[in-house]
PDB file of C-alpha atoms in Angstrom:
ATOM      1  CA  MET C   1     -25.389 -10.657 -37.131  1.00  0.00           C
ATOM      2  CA  LYS C   2     -27.171  -7.701 -36.255  1.00  0.00           C
ATOM      3  CA  LYS C   3     -29.925 -10.322 -36.944  1.00  0.00           C
ATOM      4  CA  VAL C   4     -28.923 -11.800 -34.535  1.00  0.00           C
ATOM      5  CA  LEU C   5     -27.990 -10.314 -31.937  1.00  0.00           C
ATOM      6  CA  SER C   6     -31.170  -8.560 -32.791  1.00  0.00           C
ATOM      7  CA  LEU C   7     -32.996 -11.784 -31.731  1.00  0.00           C
ATOM      8  CA  VAL C   8     -31.216 -12.920 -28.391  1.00  0.00           C
ATOM      9  CA  LEU C   9     -32.456  -9.330 -26.929  1.00  0.00           C
ATOM     10  CA  VAL C  10     -35.802  -9.040 -27.521  1.00  0.00           C
ATOM     11  CA  VAL C  11     -35.917 -13.168 -26.557  1.00  0.00           C
ATOM     12  CA  LEU C  12     -33.593 -11.510 -23.053  1.00  0.00           C
ATOM     13  CA  MET C  13     -36.215  -8.977 -22.312  1.00  0.00           C
ATOM     14  CA  SER C  14     -39.574 -11.288 -23.220  1.00  0.00           C
ATOM     15  CA  LEU C  15     -37.788 -13.452 -20.302  1.00  0.00           C
ATOM     16  CA  SER C  16     -37.954 -11.160 -17.808  1.00  0.00           C
ATOM     17  CA  MET C  17     -41.774  -9.727 -18.172  1.00  0.00           C
ATOM     18  CA  PHE C  18     -41.805 -13.997 -15.912  1.00  0.00           C
ATOM     19  CA  PRO C  19     -41.836 -13.968 -12.585  1.00  0.00           C
ATOM     20  CA  ALA C  20     -39.339 -16.491 -12.322  1.00  0.00           C
ATOM     21  CA  PHE C  21     -37.119 -14.607 -14.893  1.00  0.00           C
ATOM     22  CA  ALA C  22     -36.729 -11.257 -13.229  1.00  0.00           C
ATOM     23  CA  ALA C  23     -34.410  -9.625 -10.609  1.00  0.00           C
ATOM     24  CA  GLU C  24     -35.467 -10.476  -6.867  1.00  0.00           C
ATOM     25  CA  PRO C  25     -36.627  -6.504  -6.119  1.00  0.00           C
ATOM     26  CA  PHE C  26     -33.796  -5.632  -3.283  1.00  0.00           C
ATOM     27  CA  GLU C  27     -37.039  -5.651  -0.151  1.00  0.00           C
ATOM     28  CA  THR C  28     -37.204  -9.051  -0.692  1.00  0.00           C
ATOM     29  CA  THR C  29     -34.167 -10.213   0.008  1.00  0.00           C
ATOM     30  CA  VAL C  30     -33.856  -8.548   3.268  1.00  0.00           C
ATOM     31  CA  ASP C  31     -34.298 -10.327   7.057  1.00  0.00           C
ATOM     32  CA  TRP C  32     -37.360  -7.363   8.164  1.00  0.00           C
ATOM     33  CA  ASP C  33     -38.058  -8.949  11.218  1.00  0.00           C
ATOM     34  CA  ALA C  34     -34.586  -7.605  13.663  1.00  0.00           C
ATOM     35  CA  GLU C  35     -35.249  -5.644  16.588  1.00  0.00           C
ATOM     36  CA  TYR C  36     -33.239  -3.124  17.599  1.00  0.00           C
ATOM     37  CA  ASP C  37     -33.956  -0.231  20.704  1.00  0.00           C
ATOM     38  CA  VAL C  38     -32.555   3.480  18.256  1.00  0.00           C
ATOM     39  CA  VAL C  39     -33.510   3.406  15.054  1.00  0.00           C
ATOM     40  CA  VAL C  40     -31.227   6.371  12.688  1.00  0.00           C
ATOM     41  CA  ILE C  41     -32.521   7.182   9.980  1.00  0.00           C
ATOM     42  CA  GLY C  42     -28.959   9.422   8.561  1.00  0.00           C
ATOM     43  CA  TYR C  43     -25.702   9.026   8.417  1.00  0.00           C
ATOM     44  CA  GLY C  44     -24.349  12.557   8.357  1.00  0.00           C
ATOM     45  CA  ALA C  45     -22.743  13.793  11.642  1.00  0.00           C
ATOM     46  CA  ALA C  46     -25.977  14.621  13.343  1.00  0.00           C
ATOM     47  CA  GLY C  47     -26.462  10.377  13.064  1.00  0.00           C
ATOM     48  CA  ALA C  48     -23.895   8.543  13.857  1.00  0.00           C
ATOM     49  CA  THR C  49     -23.524  10.801  16.712  1.00  0.00           C
ATOM     50  CA  ALA C  50     -27.226  10.072  17.400  1.00  0.00           C
ATOM     51  CA  ALA C  51     -25.957   6.802  16.794  1.00  0.00           C
ATOM     52  CA  ILE C  52     -23.068   6.297  18.585  1.00  0.00           C
ATOM     53  CA  SER C  53     -24.120   8.089  21.662  1.00  0.00           C
ATOM     54  CA  ALA C  54     -26.825   6.261  21.956  1.00  0.00           C
ATOM     55  CA  ALA C  55     -24.517   3.105  21.031  1.00  0.00           C
ATOM     56  CA  ASP C  56     -22.245   3.294  24.318  1.00  0.00           C
ATOM     57  CA  ALA C  57     -25.574   3.864  26.194  1.00  0.00           C
ATOM     58  CA  GLY C  58     -25.894   0.122  25.526  1.00  0.00           C
ATOM     59  CA  ALA C  59     -28.980   0.682  22.986  1.00  0.00           C
ATOM     60  CA  LYS C  60     -28.348  -1.644  20.049  1.00  0.00           C
ATOM     61  CA  VAL C  61     -28.234   0.675  17.069  1.00  0.00           C
ATOM     62  CA  LEU C  62     -29.270   0.469  13.327  1.00  0.00           C
ATOM     63  CA  LEU C  63     -28.510   3.064  11.520  1.00  0.00           C
ATOM     64  CA  LEU C  64     -29.396   3.545   7.697  1.00  0.00           C
ATOM     65  CA  GLU C  65     -28.914   6.341   5.205  1.00  0.00           C
ATOM     66  CA  LYS C  66     -30.281   6.263   1.766  1.00  0.00           C
ATOM     67  CA  ALA C  67     -26.987   6.375  -0.246  1.00  0.00           C
ATOM     68  CA  PRO C  68     -25.518   3.758  -1.767  1.00  0.00           C
ATOM     69  CA  TYR C  69     -21.924   2.766   0.505  1.00  0.00           C
ATOM     70  CA  GLY C  70     -19.522   5.126   0.060  1.00  0.00           C
ATOM     71  CA  GLU C  71     -21.973   7.830  -0.799  1.00  0.00           C
ATOM     72  CA  GLU C  72     -23.203   8.415   1.971  1.00  0.00           C
ATOM     73  CA  GLY C  73     -23.005  11.208   4.280  1.00  0.00           C
ATOM     74  CA  GLY C  74     -23.744  14.400   3.168  1.00  0.00           C
ATOM     75  CA  ASN C  75     -22.722  17.826   3.630  1.00  0.00           C
ATOM     76  CA  SER C  76     -21.148  15.934   6.596  1.00  0.00           C
ATOM     77  CA  ARG C  77     -18.536  13.818   4.501  1.00  0.00           C
ATOM     78  CA  TYR C  78     -17.743  18.105   2.407  1.00  0.00           C
ATOM     79  CA  ALA C  79     -18.151  21.625   4.676  1.00  0.00           C
ATOM     80  CA  ALA C  80     -15.945  22.742   6.924  1.00  0.00           C
ATOM     81  CA  GLN C  81     -15.965  20.638   9.597  1.00  0.00           C
ATOM     82  CA  LEU C  82     -15.772  23.351  11.876  1.00  0.00           C
ATOM     83  CA  VAL C  83     -18.569  22.229  14.963  1.00  0.00           C
ATOM     84  CA  LEU C  84     -19.862  24.965  17.026  1.00  0.00           C
ATOM     85  CA  ALA C  85     -18.412  24.662  20.746  1.00  0.00           C
ATOM     86  CA  PRO C  86     -19.023  27.195  23.841  1.00  0.00           C
ATOM     87  CA  LYS C  87     -16.792  27.696  26.548  1.00  0.00           C
ATOM     88  CA  ASP C  88     -18.945  30.443  28.505  1.00  0.00           C
ATOM     89  CA  ARG C  89     -22.491  28.847  28.894  1.00  0.00           C
ATOM     90  CA  ASP C  90     -23.683  32.588  30.169  1.00  0.00           C
ATOM     91  CA  ALA C  91     -22.358  34.420  27.015  1.00  0.00           C
ATOM     92  CA  ALA C  92     -23.953  31.653  24.465  1.00  0.00           C
ATOM     93  CA  LEU C  93     -27.097  32.432  26.713  1.00  0.00           C
ATOM     94  CA  VAL C  94     -26.915  36.284  25.574  1.00  0.00           C
ATOM     95  CA  TYR C  95     -25.412  35.184  21.947  1.00  0.00           C
ATOM     96  CA  TYR C  96     -28.169  32.243  20.859  1.00  0.00           C
ATOM     97  CA  LYS C  97     -30.577  34.773  22.263  1.00  0.00           C
ATOM     98  CA  ASN C  98     -29.723  37.953  19.786  1.00  0.00           C
ATOM     99  CA  LEU C  99     -29.063  35.692  16.550  1.00  0.00           C
ATOM    100  CA  ARG C 100     -33.086  35.075  17.667  1.00  0.00           C
ATOM    101  CA  GLY C 101     -33.557  38.448  17.476  1.00  0.00           C
ATOM    102  CA  ASP C 102     -36.576  39.928  17.129  1.00  0.00           C
ATOM    103  CA  PHE C 103     -38.433  36.178  15.970  1.00  0.00           C
ATOM    104  CA  ASN C 104     -40.593  34.556  18.682  1.00  0.00           C
ATOM    105  CA  ASN C 105     -40.288  30.521  17.295  1.00  0.00           C
ATOM    106  CA  GLN C 106     -37.465  30.086  19.453  1.00  0.00           C
ATOM    107  CA  THR C 107     -38.317  30.393  22.876  1.00  0.00           C
ATOM    108  CA  ASP C 108     -35.990  30.519  25.713  1.00  0.00           C
ATOM    109  CA  GLU C 109     -35.989  26.729  26.177  1.00  0.00           C
ATOM    110  CA  VAL C 110     -35.413  26.390  22.891  1.00  0.00           C
ATOM    111  CA  ILE C 111     -32.096  27.971  23.521  1.00  0.00           C
ATOM    112  CA  GLU C 112     -30.970  27.418  26.755  1.00  0.00           C
ATOM    113  CA  GLY C 113     -31.178  22.836  25.462  1.00  0.00           C
ATOM    114  CA  LEU C 114     -29.283  23.743  22.378  1.00  0.00           C
ATOM    115  CA  VAL C 115     -26.561  26.116  23.836  1.00  0.00           C
ATOM    116  CA  ASP C 116     -26.337  23.336  26.071  1.00  0.00           C
ATOM    117  CA  GLY C 117     -26.167  21.193  23.973  1.00  0.00           C
ATOM    118  CA  LEU C 118     -22.968  23.221  21.924  1.00  0.00           C
ATOM    119  CA  CYS C 119     -21.042  23.376  25.704  1.00  0.00           C
ATOM    120  CA  SER C 120     -21.247  19.273  25.916  1.00  0.00           C
ATOM    121  CA  VAL C 121     -19.688  19.173  23.078  1.00  0.00           C
ATOM    122  CA  ARG C 122     -15.679  19.194  23.756  1.00  0.00           C
ATOM    123  CA  GLY C 123     -16.886  17.006  26.762  1.00  0.00           C
ATOM    124  CA  TRP C 124     -18.334  14.565  24.089  1.00  0.00           C
ATOM    125  CA  LEU C 125     -15.384  14.848  21.836  1.00  0.00           C
ATOM    126  CA  ASP C 126     -12.609  14.269  24.999  1.00  0.00           C
ATOM    127  CA  ALA C 127     -14.859  11.047  25.645  1.00  0.00           C
ATOM    128  CA  HIS C 128     -14.548  10.220  22.248  1.00  0.00           C
ATOM    129  CA  GLY C 129     -10.776  10.707  21.823  1.00  0.00           C
ATOM    130  CA  ALA C 130     -11.090  13.462  19.259  1.00  0.00           C
ATOM    131  CA  GLU C 131      -7.937  16.043  18.828  1.00  0.00           C
ATOM    132  CA  TYR C 132      -9.235  19.346  18.065  1.00  0.00           C
ATOM    133  CA  ILE C 133      -8.609  22.953  18.123  1.00  0.00           C
ATOM    134  CA  ASP C 134      -9.734  26.528  18.952  1.00  0.00           C
ATOM    135  CA  TYR C 135     -11.240  27.678  15.794  1.00  0.00           C
ATOM    136  CA  PRO C 136     -12.327  31.333  15.648  1.00  0.00           C
ATOM    137  CA  PHE C 137     -15.507  31.001  13.266  1.00  0.00           C
ATOM    138  CA  ILE C 138     -17.575  33.874  14.431  1.00  0.00           C
ATOM    139  CA  GLU C 139     -20.519  34.806  11.675  1.00  0.00           C
ATOM    140  CA  TYR C 140     -21.827  37.653  13.360  1.00  0.00           C
ATOM    141  CA  PRO C 141     -19.063  39.707  15.813  1.00  0.00           C
ATOM    142  CA  GLU C 142     -21.016  42.829  16.385  1.00  0.00           C
ATOM    143  CA  LEU C 143     -23.946  40.821  18.319  1.00  0.00           C
ATOM    144  CA  GLU C 144     -23.037  40.496  22.245  1.00  0.00           C
ATOM    145  CA  GLY C 145     -21.867  38.002  23.609  1.00  0.00           C
ATOM    146  CA  SER C 146     -20.370  36.304  19.953  1.00  0.00           C
ATOM    147  CA  GLU C 147     -17.024  36.341  21.692  1.00  0.00           C
ATOM    148  CA  CYS C 148     -18.033  32.847  23.020  1.00  0.00           C
ATOM    149  CA  ALA C 149     -19.222  31.579  19.616  1.00  0.00           C
ATOM    150  CA  ILE C 150     -16.219  29.839  19.381  1.00  0.00           C
ATOM    151  CA  THR C 151     -16.152  26.404  16.998  1.00  0.00           C
ATOM    152  CA  VAL C 152     -13.101  23.524  17.197  1.00  0.00           C
ATOM    153  CA  LEU C 153     -12.043  21.466  14.892  1.00  0.00           C
ATOM    154  CA  VAL C 154     -11.218  17.804  14.230  1.00  0.00           C
ATOM    155  CA  ASN C 155      -7.940  16.517  13.778  1.00  0.00           C
ATOM    156  CA  LYS C 156      -7.257  19.934  13.532  1.00  0.00           C
ATOM    157  CA  LYS C 157      -7.955  20.225   8.893  1.00  0.00           C
ATOM    158  CA  SER C 158     -10.584  21.910   7.343  1.00  0.00           C
ATOM    159  CA  TRP C 159     -12.262  20.954   4.560  1.00  0.00           C
ATOM    160  CA  SER C 160     -11.022  17.488   4.700  1.00  0.00           C
ATOM    161  CA  GLY C 161     -13.713  15.014   6.165  1.00  0.00           C
ATOM    162  CA  GLU C 162     -11.658  14.975   8.735  1.00  0.00           C
ATOM    163  CA  PHE C 163     -14.663  15.323  11.846  1.00  0.00           C
ATOM    164  CA  TYR C 164     -17.204  12.791   9.075  1.00  0.00           C
ATOM    165  CA  LYS C 165     -13.660  10.729   8.891  1.00  0.00           C
ATOM    166  CA  PHE C 166     -13.540  10.746  12.519  1.00  0.00           C
ATOM    167  CA  LEU C 167     -17.347   9.630  12.846  1.00  0.00           C
ATOM    168  CA  GLN C 168     -17.260   6.987  10.634  1.00  0.00           C
ATOM    169  CA  LYS C 169     -14.663   5.493  12.530  1.00  0.00           C
ATOM    170  CA  LYS C 170     -16.738   6.013  15.503  1.00  0.00           C
ATOM    171  CA  VAL C 171     -19.747   4.188  14.189  1.00  0.00           C
ATOM    172  CA  GLN C 172     -17.306   1.773  12.265  1.00  0.00           C
ATOM    173  CA  GLU C 173     -16.162   0.596  15.329  1.00  0.00           C
ATOM    174  CA  ASN C 174     -19.486   0.549  17.363  1.00  0.00           C
ATOM    175  CA  SER C 175     -20.924  -1.625  14.107  1.00  0.00           C
ATOM    176  CA  ASP C 176     -18.695  -4.725  16.024  1.00  0.00           C
ATOM    177  CA  LYS C 177     -20.787  -4.416  19.489  1.00  0.00           C
ATOM    178  CA  LYS C 178     -23.693  -2.578  19.254  1.00  0.00           C
ATOM    179  CA  THR C 179     -24.735  -0.521  15.870  1.00  0.00           C
ATOM    180  CA  ALA C 180     -25.481  -2.395  12.494  1.00  0.00           C
ATOM    181  CA  SER C 181     -24.487   0.380   9.171  1.00  0.00           C
ATOM    182  CA  ALA C 182     -26.881  -0.020   6.343  1.00  0.00           C
ATOM    183  CA  CYS C 183     -26.676   2.030   3.313  1.00  0.00           C
ATOM    184  CA  GLY C 184     -28.737   2.025  -0.571  1.00  0.00           C
ATOM    185  CA  THR C 185     -31.806   2.336  -1.844  1.00  0.00           C
ATOM    186  CA  ALA C 186     -34.184   0.308   0.852  1.00  0.00           C
ATOM    187  CA  CYS C 187     -31.794  -1.211   3.839  1.00  0.00           C
ATOM    188  CA  GLY C 188     -31.269  -4.488   6.159  1.00  0.00           C
ATOM    189  CA  ALA C 189     -28.803  -5.236   8.448  1.00  0.00           C
ATOM    190  CA  SER C 190     -25.411  -5.053   7.214  1.00  0.00           C
ATOM    191  CA  GLU C 191     -22.651  -3.785   7.280  1.00  0.00           C
ATOM    192  CA  LYS C 192     -21.725  -3.122   3.498  1.00  0.00           C
ATOM    193  CA  PRO C 193     -24.884  -4.061   1.280  1.00  0.00           C
ATOM    194  CA  GLU C 194     -24.070  -6.258  -0.983  1.00  0.00           C
TER     195      GLU C 194
END
């Protein structure tokens, strides 16, 4: 019996060396001539938010992720789910400039752009139907302006993946309209690769 199994294994291995019997590489199974307005690489919180926002603006979006379907999201799936969302722009500018300290690698313009983006988080969440609460998490309370460093907790649960689940749901809602998402090592425009 061992000899028969060994012989079958040798025959199968030999056949796989011939192109006619070899498995077709995944990248040859994908139709690569699709057109998109925006391609987002990475399906974490930033990628999901970018894809949702681009689709909201009317763009046809392709969202790519290297992780297999069901394992996408990276750290965003498991992190505390806190989102920075200051209410006071002026205090936030003071705080984030104080965070910079004596380093000069972030210009005032970069910090202003960051703060403006953070100050728009609540409006974005509201526009997309998120439920959230203020969550007091201030990393450096000794810095001037720290009272503005407010975070929000989506769906009122920390360490639960709730914010990422919310983003996934919004991407899924858009996938019927404008967003194609693909997960795997070499992806085409399909929602759930085979």
